[in-house]
Amino acid sequence: MKKNSHGNNKNSLKKGLVIRMDKHNPNETLLTEMYSNTKMALENINSVLPKVKSKFMVSELTAQMESYGNMAKRTSELMHQRSIEPKEPNVMAKTMA
């Protein structure tokens, strides 16, 4: 991996996820990754929710879905303001999630 002038990797690493920041427009890259990750979170919660028996866990997952839904909506709005087209997560990203 390439290092920047501070000796750090040019990629952001958080919880095992590498986000490659576009040096020309890091805001676009960040918004795109945020949108993609919130959509994947919604899909994953939606897929396990029918299998959950605990009322407490259903309540928790439902609250998380609402929070991720709000974040996806707000991120999408910010993207549209900047003429960035929101894209659904790709198949490979979904598989690795």
Tab-separated table of C-alpha atoms in Angstrom:
chain	number	residue	atom	x	y	z
A	1	MET	CA	0.000	0.000	0.000
A	2	LYS	CA	1.141	3.482	-0.749
A	3	LYS	CA	1.841	5.828	2.100
A	4	ASN	CA	1.121	9.522	2.252
A	5	SER	CA	3.523	12.227	3.433
A	6	HIS	CA	2.640	11.416	7.060
A	7	GLY	CA	3.630	7.764	6.638
A	8	ASN	CA	0.016	6.581	6.905
A	9	ASN	CA	-1.760	4.378	4.408
A	10	LYS	CA	-3.816	6.261	1.856
A	11	ASN	CA	-6.740	3.954	2.597
A	12	SER	CA	-8.978	4.401	5.598
A	13	LEU	CA	-9.274	1.211	7.637
A	14	LYS	CA	-12.122	0.723	10.091
A	15	LYS	CA	-13.370	-2.610	11.386
A	16	GLY	CA	-11.708	-4.476	8.537
A	17	LEU	CA	-13.304	-2.357	5.807
A	18	VAL	CA	-11.007	-0.549	3.410
A	19	ILE	CA	-12.432	2.594	1.846
A	20	ARG	CA	-10.356	3.940	-0.992
A	21	MET	CA	-10.585	7.700	-0.934
A	22	ASP	CA	-10.584	9.389	-4.334
A	23	LYS	CA	-7.969	12.119	-4.113
A	24	HIS	CA	-9.951	14.239	-6.548
A	25	ASN	CA	-13.258	14.135	-4.669
A	26	PRO	CA	-13.122	12.459	-1.256
A	27	ASN	CA	-16.618	13.740	-0.370
A	28	GLU	CA	-18.114	11.849	-3.308
A	29	THR	CA	-16.306	8.676	-2.289
A	30	LEU	CA	-17.433	9.027	1.327
A	31	LEU	CA	-21.077	9.636	0.410
A	32	THR	CA	-21.050	6.728	-2.040
A	33	GLU	CA	-19.607	4.358	0.568
A	34	MET	CA	-22.007	5.576	3.253
A	35	TYR	CA	-24.986	5.027	0.985
A	36	SER	CA	-23.830	1.590	-0.087
A	37	ASN	CA	-23.109	0.460	3.484
A	38	THR	CA	-26.414	1.720	4.879
A	39	LYS	CA	-28.307	-0.052	2.094
A	40	MET	CA	-26.423	-3.308	2.819
A	41	ALA	CA	-27.208	-2.944	6.529
A	42	LEU	CA	-30.900	-2.525	5.735
A	43	GLU	CA	-30.901	-5.588	3.477
A	44	ASN	CA	-29.095	-7.701	6.072
A	45	ILE	CA	-31.387	-6.697	8.920
A	46	ASN	CA	-34.393	-7.290	6.685
A	47	SER	CA	-33.171	-10.793	5.869
A	48	VAL	CA	-32.744	-11.864	9.519
A	49	LEU	CA	-35.731	-10.072	11.033
A	50	PRO	CA	-38.311	-12.740	10.067
A	51	LYS	CA	-36.189	-15.383	11.834
A	52	VAL	CA	-35.890	-13.513	15.138
A	53	LYS	CA	-38.101	-14.820	17.947
A	54	SER	CA	-37.194	-12.407	20.745
A	55	LYS	CA	-39.501	-9.380	20.982
A	56	PHE	CA	-36.602	-7.381	22.409
A	57	MET	CA	-34.354	-8.205	19.440
A	58	VAL	CA	-37.157	-7.470	16.956
A	59	SER	CA	-37.564	-4.082	18.613
A	60	GLU	CA	-33.809	-3.411	18.518
A	61	LEU	CA	-33.442	-4.462	14.890
A	62	THR	CA	-36.493	-2.417	13.891
A	63	ALA	CA	-34.988	0.665	15.569
A	64	GLN	CA	-31.705	0.058	13.763
A	65	MET	CA	-33.542	-0.285	10.458
A	66	GLU	CA	-35.228	3.053	11.043
A	67	SER	CA	-31.895	4.685	11.864
A	68	TYR	CA	-30.143	3.192	8.812
A	69	GLY	CA	-33.125	4.135	6.636
A	70	ASN	CA	-32.887	7.752	7.785
A	71	MET	CA	-29.140	7.752	7.151
A	72	ALA	CA	-29.581	6.282	3.650
A	73	LYS	CA	-32.256	8.883	2.856
A	74	ARG	CA	-30.128	11.790	4.086
A	75	THR	CA	-27.042	10.488	2.281
A	76	SER	CA	-29.076	10.129	-0.918
A	77	GLU	CA	-30.304	13.722	-0.564
A	78	LEU	CA	-26.729	14.972	-0.141
A	79	MET	CA	-25.645	12.975	-3.176
A	80	HIS	CA	-28.438	14.435	-5.320
A	81	GLN	CA	-27.465	17.960	-4.217
A	82	ARG	CA	-23.986	17.220	-5.584
A	83	SER	CA	-25.262	15.516	-8.770
A	84	ILE	CA	-23.977	12.124	-7.602
A	85	GLU	CA	-26.083	9.131	-8.582
A	86	PRO	CA	-26.673	6.736	-5.658
A	87	LYS	CA	-25.836	3.163	-6.642
A	88	GLU	CA	-26.986	-0.008	-5.002
A	89	PRO	CA	-24.253	-2.165	-3.424
A	90	ASN	CA	-22.602	-4.494	-5.926
A	91	VAL	CA	-22.954	-8.272	-5.721
A	92	MET	CA	-19.369	-8.778	-4.501
A	93	ALA	CA	-19.814	-6.295	-1.651
A	94	LYS	CA	-23.068	-8.005	-0.643
A	95	THR	CA	-21.376	-11.397	-0.679
A	96	MET	CA	-18.533	-10.208	1.515
A	97	ALA	CA	-20.826	-8.494	4.047
